[in-house]
Amino acid sequence: MIEPQHPVTDARTAETLATRLAAVCQRMAAAAERVGRPAGAVRTIAVTKTVPPEVIAQACALGLRDFGENRVQEAQRKISELKLSDIRWELIGHLQTNKAARAVELFVRVQSVDSVRLAETLNAKAAALGRMLPVLLEVNVAGEASKSGFAVEDVVDAAGRVTRLEHLRPEGLMTVAPLVEDPEAVRPVFRRLRELRDQLREVTPGGTSGGWDELSMGMSDDFELAIEEGATLVRLGRALFGERPAPV
Ligand SMILES: *Cc1c(COP(=O)(O)O)cnc(C)c1O
């Protein structure tokens, strides 16, 4: 149980969170409707990097169940403090191979598989724990030097290799779009990821191991565009929790 440190502030935070969540749900439903998709076709991953455990508990109380963290250590602290059993934690940030074992223990899915070597390490750790680990392949669609992820031209080959790893279940693709002034400028990035996913469905059907259904794309500034382009998962931090403190 988490004791609110300051009841008044706490109630206000919960109210703000509820208001933001309602607005986000409405915008998501409207975006889906514009392109004739059912609102239920898109799931929200609440991104909780820098968000304190008591606020995560409030988000959970509002019905959110899917949470994304970027760092293994930060996630581990929160998961052990919160002990909320029906939360699904997903890893969405770059993973170093030396933290792969811990990641397999903590997360229901790793969205940020960005190399075949990482996939092989995760597969070995999942095998050791006797579990099947769902993964998404992260794609650096815009080819930005600052971002991790497979290059577009490497995705089909990588997907073929990952599909053969017995303890990983590849479920789709993930991307982080470039930061741009005009969100409309990222539409081609989302469209490209969807085309890649459709291509994978043809060439690497995945056998027993899943169907490349998931498209994890869209964040606070561009989730409506991503939904219009076929996102099945949107990863929302600031739209739900407000601005993050500036990194030090
Ligand atoms: C931080 C982060 C998000 C959420 O970003 P917002 O702009 O706050 O919605 C989504 N995906 C990844 C990989 C992130 O690191």
PDB file of C-alpha atoms and ligand atoms in Angstrom:
ATOM      1  CA  MET A   1       0.000   0.000   0.000  1.00  0.00           C
ATOM      2  CA  ILE A   2       1.330   3.440  -0.839  1.00  0.00           C
ATOM      3  CA  GLU A   3       0.629   6.209   1.639  1.00  0.00           C
ATOM      4  CA  PRO A   4      -0.012   9.550  -0.024  1.00  0.00           C
ATOM      5  CA  GLN A   5       2.581  11.960   1.342  1.00  0.00           C
ATOM      6  CA  HIS A   6       0.390  14.991   0.952  1.00  0.00           C
ATOM      7  CA  PRO A   7      -3.299  14.153   0.643  1.00  0.00           C
ATOM      8  CA  VAL A   8      -4.425  17.419  -0.973  1.00  0.00           C
ATOM      9  CA  THR A   9      -1.736  17.460  -3.662  1.00  0.00           C
ATOM     10  CA  ASP A  10      -2.360  13.788  -4.126  1.00  0.00           C
ATOM     11  CA  ALA A  11      -6.064  14.212  -4.849  1.00  0.00           C
ATOM     12  CA  ARG A  12      -5.267  17.019  -7.260  1.00  0.00           C
ATOM     13  CA  THR A  13      -2.701  14.899  -9.097  1.00  0.00           C
ATOM     14  CA  ALA A  14      -5.225  12.107  -9.447  1.00  0.00           C
ATOM     15  CA  GLU A  15      -7.823  14.518 -10.798  1.00  0.00           C
ATOM     16  CA  THR A  16      -5.380  15.979 -13.338  1.00  0.00           C
ATOM     17  CA  LEU A  17      -4.402  12.505 -14.409  1.00  0.00           C
ATOM     18  CA  ALA A  18      -8.039  11.491 -14.848  1.00  0.00           C
ATOM     19  CA  THR A  19      -8.717  14.604 -16.937  1.00  0.00           C
ATOM     20  CA  ARG A  20      -5.701  13.998 -19.154  1.00  0.00           C
ATOM     21  CA  LEU A  21      -6.570  10.343 -19.593  1.00  0.00           C
ATOM     22  CA  ALA A  22     -10.125  11.178 -20.628  1.00  0.00           C
ATOM     23  CA  ALA A  23      -8.831  13.707 -23.184  1.00  0.00           C
ATOM     24  CA  VAL A  24      -6.323  11.212 -24.586  1.00  0.00           C
ATOM     25  CA  CYS A  25      -8.971   8.483 -24.908  1.00  0.00           C
ATOM     26  CA  GLN A  26     -11.249  10.879 -26.757  1.00  0.00           C
ATOM     27  CA  ARG A  27      -8.500  11.957 -29.161  1.00  0.00           C
ATOM     28  CA  MET A  28      -7.494   8.335 -29.765  1.00  0.00           C
ATOM     29  CA  ALA A  29     -11.070   7.311 -30.515  1.00  0.00           C
ATOM     30  CA  ALA A  30     -11.516  10.275 -32.884  1.00  0.00           C
ATOM     31  CA  ALA A  31      -8.296   9.436 -34.761  1.00  0.00           C
ATOM     32  CA  ALA A  32      -9.353   5.806 -35.139  1.00  0.00           C
ATOM     33  CA  GLU A  33     -12.782   6.850 -36.349  1.00  0.00           C
ATOM     34  CA  ARG A  34     -11.331   9.171 -39.009  1.00  0.00           C
ATOM     35  CA  VAL A  35      -9.814   6.142 -40.729  1.00  0.00           C
ATOM     36  CA  GLY A  36     -12.571   3.668 -39.956  1.00  0.00           C
ATOM     37  CA  ARG A  37     -10.705   1.685 -37.306  1.00  0.00           C
ATOM     38  CA  PRO A  38     -12.448   0.521 -34.137  1.00  0.00           C
ATOM     39  CA  ALA A  39     -11.309   2.474 -31.063  1.00  0.00           C
ATOM     40  CA  GLY A  40     -10.450  -0.822 -29.380  1.00  0.00           C
ATOM     41  CA  ALA A  41      -7.808  -1.578 -32.014  1.00  0.00           C
ATOM     42  CA  VAL A  42      -5.290   0.668 -30.263  1.00  0.00           C
ATOM     43  CA  ARG A  43      -3.846   0.086 -26.819  1.00  0.00           C
ATOM     44  CA  THR A  44      -2.206   2.723 -24.632  1.00  0.00           C
ATOM     45  CA  ILE A  45       1.142   2.046 -23.054  1.00  0.00           C
ATOM     46  CA  ALA A  46       1.600   4.559 -20.225  1.00  0.00           C
ATOM     47  CA  VAL A  47       5.247   5.583 -20.255  1.00  0.00           C
ATOM     48  CA  THR A  48       6.356   6.083 -16.668  1.00  0.00           C
ATOM     49  CA  LYS A  49      10.025   7.051 -16.872  1.00  0.00           C
ATOM     50  CA  THR A  50      10.642   9.635 -14.107  1.00  0.00           C
ATOM     51  CA  VAL A  51       7.049   9.154 -12.850  1.00  0.00           C
ATOM     52  CA  PRO A  52       7.021   8.302  -9.130  1.00  0.00           C
ATOM     53  CA  PRO A  53       5.394   5.069  -7.918  1.00  0.00           C
ATOM     54  CA  GLU A  54       2.486   6.822  -6.168  1.00  0.00           C
ATOM     55  CA  VAL A  55       1.421   8.410  -9.470  1.00  0.00           C
ATOM     56  CA  ILE A  56       1.734   5.050 -11.237  1.00  0.00           C
ATOM     57  CA  ALA A  57      -0.596   3.635  -8.578  1.00  0.00           C
ATOM     58  CA  GLN A  58      -3.094   6.398  -9.400  1.00  0.00           C
ATOM     59  CA  ALA A  59      -2.854   5.587 -13.100  1.00  0.00           C
ATOM     60  CA  CYS A  60      -3.532   1.979 -12.262  1.00  0.00           C
ATOM     61  CA  ALA A  61      -6.556   3.002 -10.193  1.00  0.00           C
ATOM     62  CA  LEU A  62      -7.872   4.802 -13.302  1.00  0.00           C
ATOM     63  CA  GLY A  63      -7.736   1.532 -15.214  1.00  0.00           C
ATOM     64  CA  LEU A  64      -4.401   1.731 -17.014  1.00  0.00           C
ATOM     65  CA  ARG A  65      -2.657  -1.647 -16.987  1.00  0.00           C
ATOM     66  CA  ASP A  66       0.091  -1.416 -19.614  1.00  0.00           C
ATOM     67  CA  PHE A  67       3.168   0.499 -18.578  1.00  0.00           C
ATOM     68  CA  GLY A  68       6.410   1.221 -20.393  1.00  0.00           C
ATOM     69  CA  GLU A  69       9.808   1.922 -18.865  1.00  0.00           C
ATOM     70  CA  ASN A  70      13.073   2.808 -20.601  1.00  0.00           C
ATOM     71  CA  ARG A  71      15.580   1.576 -18.061  1.00  0.00           C
ATOM     72  CA  VAL A  72      15.859  -1.759 -16.349  1.00  0.00           C
ATOM     73  CA  GLN A  73      17.047  -0.376 -13.017  1.00  0.00           C
ATOM     74  CA  GLU A  74      14.406   2.328 -12.736  1.00  0.00           C
ATOM     75  CA  ALA A  75      11.722  -0.205 -13.627  1.00  0.00           C
ATOM     76  CA  GLN A  76      13.009  -2.730 -11.131  1.00  0.00           C
ATOM     77  CA  ARG A  77      12.806  -0.187  -8.279  1.00  0.00           C
ATOM     78  CA  LYS A  78       9.234   0.734  -9.121  1.00  0.00           C
ATOM     79  CA  ILE A  79       8.049  -2.792  -9.758  1.00  0.00           C
ATOM     80  CA  SER A  80       9.335  -4.019  -6.420  1.00  0.00           C
ATOM     81  CA  GLU A  81       7.934  -1.007  -4.591  1.00  0.00           C
ATOM     82  CA  LEU A  82       4.492  -1.141  -6.192  1.00  0.00           C
ATOM     83  CA  LYS A  83       3.853  -4.879  -6.177  1.00  0.00           C
ATOM     84  CA  LEU A  84       0.761  -4.385  -8.358  1.00  0.00           C
ATOM     85  CA  SER A  85       0.255  -7.844  -9.705  1.00  0.00           C
ATOM     86  CA  ASP A  86      -1.975  -7.208 -12.711  1.00  0.00           C
ATOM     87  CA  ILE A  87       0.225  -4.532 -14.314  1.00  0.00           C
ATOM     88  CA  ARG A  88       1.962  -5.400 -17.575  1.00  0.00           C
ATOM     89  CA  TRP A  89       5.419  -3.816 -17.732  1.00  0.00           C
ATOM     90  CA  GLU A  90       7.039  -3.440 -21.135  1.00  0.00           C
ATOM     91  CA  LEU A  91      10.593  -2.366 -21.878  1.00  0.00           C
ATOM     92  CA  ILE A  92      10.716   0.389 -24.498  1.00  0.00           C
ATOM     93  CA  GLY A  93      14.293   1.694 -24.135  1.00  0.00           C
ATOM     94  CA  HIS A  94      17.655   0.458 -25.391  1.00  0.00           C
ATOM     95  CA  LEU A  95      18.769  -2.665 -23.538  1.00  0.00           C
ATOM     96  CA  GLN A  96      22.386  -3.584 -22.875  1.00  0.00           C
ATOM     97  CA  THR A  97      23.014  -7.308 -23.200  1.00  0.00           C
ATOM     98  CA  ASN A  98      24.396  -7.471 -19.655  1.00  0.00           C
ATOM     99  CA  LYS A  99      20.933  -6.524 -18.361  1.00  0.00           C
ATOM    100  CA  ALA A 100      19.061  -8.983 -20.577  1.00  0.00           C
ATOM    101  CA  ALA A 101      18.509 -11.586 -17.849  1.00  0.00           C
ATOM    102  CA  ARG A 102      16.978  -9.020 -15.511  1.00  0.00           C
ATOM    103  CA  ALA A 103      14.817  -7.693 -18.344  1.00  0.00           C
ATOM    104  CA  VAL A 104      13.425 -11.151 -19.069  1.00  0.00           C
ATOM    105  CA  GLU A 105      12.452 -11.465 -15.406  1.00  0.00           C
ATOM    106  CA  LEU A 106      10.791  -8.061 -15.170  1.00  0.00           C
ATOM    107  CA  PHE A 107       9.012  -7.390 -18.452  1.00  0.00           C
ATOM    108  CA  VAL A 108       6.138  -9.100 -20.245  1.00  0.00           C
ATOM    109  CA  ARG A 109       7.504  -7.835 -23.545  1.00  0.00           C
ATOM    110  CA  VAL A 110      10.617  -6.121 -24.877  1.00  0.00           C
ATOM    111  CA  GLN A 111       9.689  -3.592 -27.578  1.00  0.00           C
ATOM    112  CA  SER A 112      13.214  -2.354 -28.144  1.00  0.00           C
ATOM    113  CA  VAL A 113      15.064  -5.288 -29.706  1.00  0.00           C
ATOM    114  CA  ASP A 114      17.571  -3.416 -31.885  1.00  0.00           C
ATOM    115  CA  SER A 115      20.147  -6.053 -32.839  1.00  0.00           C
ATOM    116  CA  VAL A 116      20.244  -9.748 -33.632  1.00  0.00           C
ATOM    117  CA  ARG A 117      22.886 -10.144 -30.922  1.00  0.00           C
ATOM    118  CA  LEU A 118      20.479  -8.733 -28.315  1.00  0.00           C
ATOM    119  CA  ALA A 119      17.739 -11.028 -29.603  1.00  0.00           C
ATOM    120  CA  GLU A 120      20.035 -14.041 -29.232  1.00  0.00           C
ATOM    121  CA  THR A 121      20.979 -13.042 -25.696  1.00  0.00           C
ATOM    122  CA  LEU A 122      17.328 -12.529 -24.726  1.00  0.00           C
ATOM    123  CA  ASN A 123      16.502 -15.901 -26.262  1.00  0.00           C
ATOM    124  CA  ALA A 124      19.164 -17.626 -24.163  1.00  0.00           C
ATOM    125  CA  LYS A 125      17.981 -15.914 -20.963  1.00  0.00           C
ATOM    126  CA  ALA A 126      14.344 -16.724 -21.723  1.00  0.00           C
ATOM    127  CA  ALA A 127      15.302 -20.346 -22.354  1.00  0.00           C
ATOM    128  CA  ALA A 128      17.099 -20.457 -18.998  1.00  0.00           C
ATOM    129  CA  LEU A 129      13.950 -19.202 -17.296  1.00  0.00           C
ATOM    130  CA  GLY A 130      11.750 -21.557 -19.287  1.00  0.00           C
ATOM    131  CA  ARG A 131       9.645 -18.781 -20.738  1.00  0.00           C
ATOM    132  CA  MET A 132       8.582 -17.455 -24.099  1.00  0.00           C
ATOM    133  CA  LEU A 133       9.384 -13.748 -24.430  1.00  0.00           C
ATOM    134  CA  PRO A 134       7.263 -11.606 -26.753  1.00  0.00           C
ATOM    135  CA  VAL A 135       9.356  -8.980 -28.554  1.00  0.00           C
ATOM    136  CA  LEU A 136       9.037  -6.189 -31.078  1.00  0.00           C
ATOM    137  CA  LEU A 137      11.856  -5.200 -33.415  1.00  0.00           C
ATOM    138  CA  GLU A 138      12.760  -1.532 -33.175  1.00  0.00           C
ATOM    139  CA  VAL A 139      13.293   0.139 -36.524  1.00  0.00           C
ATOM    140  CA  ASN A 140      15.209   3.389 -37.062  1.00  0.00           C
ATOM    141  CA  VAL A 141      12.982   4.385 -39.964  1.00  0.00           C
ATOM    142  CA  ALA A 142      14.435   7.854 -40.496  1.00  0.00           C
ATOM    143  CA  GLY A 143      18.020   6.571 -40.173  1.00  0.00           C
ATOM    144  CA  GLU A 144      18.906   9.008 -37.405  1.00  0.00           C
ATOM    145  CA  ALA A 145      22.460   8.596 -36.070  1.00  0.00           C
ATOM    146  CA  SER A 146      21.272   9.340 -32.529  1.00  0.00           C
ATOM    147  CA  LYS A 147      18.714   6.519 -32.471  1.00  0.00           C
ATOM    148  CA  SER A 148      18.996   2.794 -32.039  1.00  0.00           C
ATOM    149  CA  GLY A 149      17.013   0.319 -34.089  1.00  0.00           C
ATOM    150  CA  PHE A 150      17.454  -1.757 -37.220  1.00  0.00           C
ATOM    151  CA  ALA A 151      18.030   0.059 -40.489  1.00  0.00           C
ATOM    152  CA  VAL A 152      15.013  -0.332 -42.769  1.00  0.00           C
ATOM    153  CA  GLU A 153      16.992  -2.438 -45.245  1.00  0.00           C
ATOM    154  CA  ASP A 154      18.047  -4.893 -42.504  1.00  0.00           C
ATOM    155  CA  VAL A 155      14.608  -5.600 -41.055  1.00  0.00           C
ATOM    156  CA  VAL A 156      13.557  -8.528 -43.245  1.00  0.00           C
ATOM    157  CA  ASP A 157      16.820 -10.391 -42.659  1.00  0.00           C
ATOM    158  CA  ALA A 158      16.750  -9.688 -38.897  1.00  0.00           C
ATOM    159  CA  ALA A 159      13.115 -10.766 -38.684  1.00  0.00           C
ATOM    160  CA  GLY A 160      13.979 -14.068 -40.318  1.00  0.00           C
ATOM    161  CA  ARG A 161      16.720 -14.692 -37.753  1.00  0.00           C
ATOM    162  CA  VAL A 162      14.607 -13.682 -34.765  1.00  0.00           C
ATOM    163  CA  THR A 163      11.735 -15.878 -35.917  1.00  0.00           C
ATOM    164  CA  ARG A 164      14.043 -18.901 -35.647  1.00  0.00           C
ATOM    165  CA  LEU A 165      14.840 -18.217 -31.965  1.00  0.00           C
ATOM    166  CA  GLU A 166      12.690 -20.678 -30.056  1.00  0.00           C
ATOM    167  CA  HIS A 167      12.112 -18.650 -26.899  1.00  0.00           C
ATOM    168  CA  LEU A 168      11.238 -15.345 -28.529  1.00  0.00           C
ATOM    169  CA  ARG A 169       7.871 -14.552 -30.013  1.00  0.00           C
ATOM    170  CA  PRO A 170       8.192 -11.665 -32.476  1.00  0.00           C
ATOM    171  CA  GLU A 171       4.907  -9.781 -32.422  1.00  0.00           C
ATOM    172  CA  GLY A 172       5.609  -6.721 -34.525  1.00  0.00           C
ATOM    173  CA  LEU A 173       7.615  -3.540 -35.025  1.00  0.00           C
ATOM    174  CA  MET A 174       8.296  -0.428 -32.994  1.00  0.00           C
ATOM    175  CA  THR A 175       9.693   2.969 -33.914  1.00  0.00           C
ATOM    176  CA  VAL A 176      10.454   6.311 -32.348  1.00  0.00           C
ATOM    177  CA  ALA A 177       9.729   9.033 -34.887  1.00  0.00           C
ATOM    178  CA  PRO A 178      12.046  12.020 -35.336  1.00  0.00           C
ATOM    179  CA  LEU A 179      11.376  15.176 -33.357  1.00  0.00           C
ATOM    180  CA  VAL A 180       9.897  17.699 -35.771  1.00  0.00           C
ATOM    181  CA  GLU A 181       8.062  20.991 -35.586  1.00  0.00           C
ATOM    182  CA  ASP A 182       5.163  19.848 -37.706  1.00  0.00           C
ATOM    183  CA  PRO A 183       3.879  16.431 -36.608  1.00  0.00           C
ATOM    184  CA  GLU A 184       2.484  15.872 -40.097  1.00  0.00           C
ATOM    185  CA  ALA A 185       6.115  15.507 -41.258  1.00  0.00           C
ATOM    186  CA  VAL A 186       6.392  12.171 -39.434  1.00  0.00           C
ATOM    187  CA  ARG A 187       3.456  10.582 -41.237  1.00  0.00           C
ATOM    188  CA  PRO A 188       5.728   8.977 -43.884  1.00  0.00           C
ATOM    189  CA  VAL A 189       7.760   7.386 -41.064  1.00  0.00           C
ATOM    190  CA  PHE A 190       4.684   5.699 -39.623  1.00  0.00           C
ATOM    191  CA  ARG A 191       3.510   4.692 -43.066  1.00  0.00           C
ATOM    192  CA  ARG A 192       6.894   3.137 -43.816  1.00  0.00           C
ATOM    193  CA  LEU A 193       6.769   1.074 -40.606  1.00  0.00           C
ATOM    194  CA  ARG A 194       3.349  -0.237 -41.529  1.00  0.00           C
ATOM    195  CA  GLU A 195       4.546  -1.172 -45.034  1.00  0.00           C
ATOM    196  CA  LEU A 196       7.494  -3.018 -43.498  1.00  0.00           C
ATOM    197  CA  ARG A 197       5.138  -4.888 -41.161  1.00  0.00           C
ATOM    198  CA  ASP A 198       2.931  -5.846 -44.110  1.00  0.00           C
ATOM    199  CA  GLN A 199       6.000  -7.044 -45.999  1.00  0.00           C
ATOM    200  CA  LEU A 200       7.066  -9.189 -43.042  1.00  0.00           C
ATOM    201  CA  ARG A 201       3.647 -10.808 -42.960  1.00  0.00           C
ATOM    202  CA  GLU A 202       4.301 -11.990 -46.517  1.00  0.00           C
ATOM    203  CA  VAL A 203       7.922 -13.091 -46.291  1.00  0.00           C
ATOM    204  CA  THR A 204       8.355 -14.154 -42.665  1.00  0.00           C
ATOM    205  CA  PRO A 205       4.956 -15.373 -41.537  1.00  0.00           C
ATOM    206  CA  GLY A 206       6.411 -16.484 -38.199  1.00  0.00           C
ATOM    207  CA  GLY A 207       4.968 -19.975 -38.012  1.00  0.00           C
ATOM    208  CA  THR A 208       4.004 -20.723 -34.424  1.00  0.00           C
ATOM    209  CA  SER A 209       5.654 -17.603 -33.201  1.00  0.00           C
ATOM    210  CA  GLY A 210       3.186 -14.826 -33.809  1.00  0.00           C
ATOM    211  CA  GLY A 211       1.988 -12.771 -36.678  1.00  0.00           C
ATOM    212  CA  TRP A 212       3.765  -9.400 -36.770  1.00  0.00           C
ATOM    213  CA  ASP A 213       0.481  -7.760 -35.821  1.00  0.00           C
ATOM    214  CA  GLU A 214       1.741  -5.041 -33.531  1.00  0.00           C
ATOM    215  CA  LEU A 215       2.802  -1.589 -34.658  1.00  0.00           C
ATOM    216  CA  SER A 216       4.117   0.371 -31.683  1.00  0.00           C
ATOM    217  CA  MET A 217       4.332   3.935 -32.932  1.00  0.00           C
ATOM    218  CA  GLY A 218       3.161   7.335 -31.807  1.00  0.00           C
ATOM    219  CA  MET A 219       4.012   9.310 -28.679  1.00  0.00           C
ATOM    220  CA  SER A 220       2.459  12.358 -27.010  1.00  0.00           C
ATOM    221  CA  ASP A 221       3.088  14.732 -29.926  1.00  0.00           C
ATOM    222  CA  ASP A 222       2.105  12.446 -32.786  1.00  0.00           C
ATOM    223  CA  PHE A 223      -0.125   9.604 -31.567  1.00  0.00           C
ATOM    224  CA  GLU A 224      -3.154  10.635 -33.592  1.00  0.00           C
ATOM    225  CA  LEU A 225      -1.157  10.500 -36.833  1.00  0.00           C
ATOM    226  CA  ALA A 226       0.244   7.125 -35.815  1.00  0.00           C
ATOM    227  CA  ILE A 227      -3.256   5.791 -35.202  1.00  0.00           C
ATOM    228  CA  GLU A 228      -4.371   7.053 -38.605  1.00  0.00           C
ATOM    229  CA  GLU A 229      -1.429   5.135 -40.093  1.00  0.00           C
ATOM    230  CA  GLY A 230      -2.246   1.891 -38.297  1.00  0.00           C
ATOM    231  CA  ALA A 231      -0.639   1.960 -34.832  1.00  0.00           C
ATOM    232  CA  THR A 232      -1.844  -0.809 -32.531  1.00  0.00           C
ATOM    233  CA  LEU A 233       0.149   0.500 -29.547  1.00  0.00           C
ATOM    234  CA  VAL A 234       0.798   4.121 -28.664  1.00  0.00           C
ATOM    235  CA  ARG A 235       3.372   4.973 -26.000  1.00  0.00           C
ATOM    236  CA  LEU A 236       2.272   8.013 -24.019  1.00  0.00           C
ATOM    237  CA  GLY A 237       4.260   9.804 -21.354  1.00  0.00           C
ATOM    238  CA  ARG A 238       3.704  13.572 -21.241  1.00  0.00           C
ATOM    239  CA  ALA A 239       0.146  13.459 -22.578  1.00  0.00           C
ATOM    240  CA  LEU A 240      -0.793  11.521 -19.435  1.00  0.00           C
ATOM    241  CA  PHE A 241       1.663  12.599 -16.765  1.00  0.00           C
ATOM    242  CA  GLY A 242       2.647  16.116 -17.851  1.00  0.00           C
ATOM    243  CA  GLU A 243       6.117  17.398 -18.679  1.00  0.00           C
ATOM    244  CA  ARG A 244       9.039  15.427 -17.361  1.00  0.00           C
ATOM    245  CA  PRO A 245      11.726  17.140 -15.275  1.00  0.00           C
ATOM    246  CA  ALA A 246      14.640  18.233 -17.474  1.00  0.00           C
ATOM    247  CA  PRO A 247      17.419  15.649 -17.471  1.00  0.00           C
ATOM    248  CA  VAL A 248      20.406  16.685 -15.357  1.00  0.00           C
TER     249      VAL A 248
HETATM  250  C1  LIG B   1       9.734   8.656 -23.375  1.00  0.00           C
HETATM  251  C2  LIG B   1       9.302   7.712 -24.418  1.00  0.00           C
HETATM  252  C3  LIG B   1       7.973   7.687 -24.867  1.00  0.00           C
HETATM  253  C4  LIG B   1       6.914   8.665 -24.383  1.00  0.00           C
HETATM  254  O1  LIG B   1       7.219   9.947 -24.793  1.00  0.00           O
HETATM  255  P1  LIG B   1       6.166  11.172 -24.641  1.00  0.00           P
HETATM  256  O2  LIG B   1       6.615  12.131 -25.659  1.00  0.00           O
HETATM  257  O3  LIG B   1       6.332  11.656 -23.239  1.00  0.00           O
HETATM  258  O4  LIG B   1       4.824  10.623 -24.877  1.00  0.00           O
HETATM  259  C5  LIG B   1       7.634   6.743 -25.816  1.00  0.00           C
HETATM  260  N1  LIG B   1       8.527   5.871 -26.314  1.00  0.00           N
HETATM  261  C6  LIG B   1       9.811   5.871 -25.905  1.00  0.00           C
HETATM  262  C7  LIG B   1      10.747   4.870 -26.482  1.00  0.00           C
HETATM  263  C8  LIG B   1      10.240   6.790 -24.955  1.00  0.00           C
HETATM  264  O5  LIG B   1      11.516   6.793 -24.580  1.00  0.00           O
END
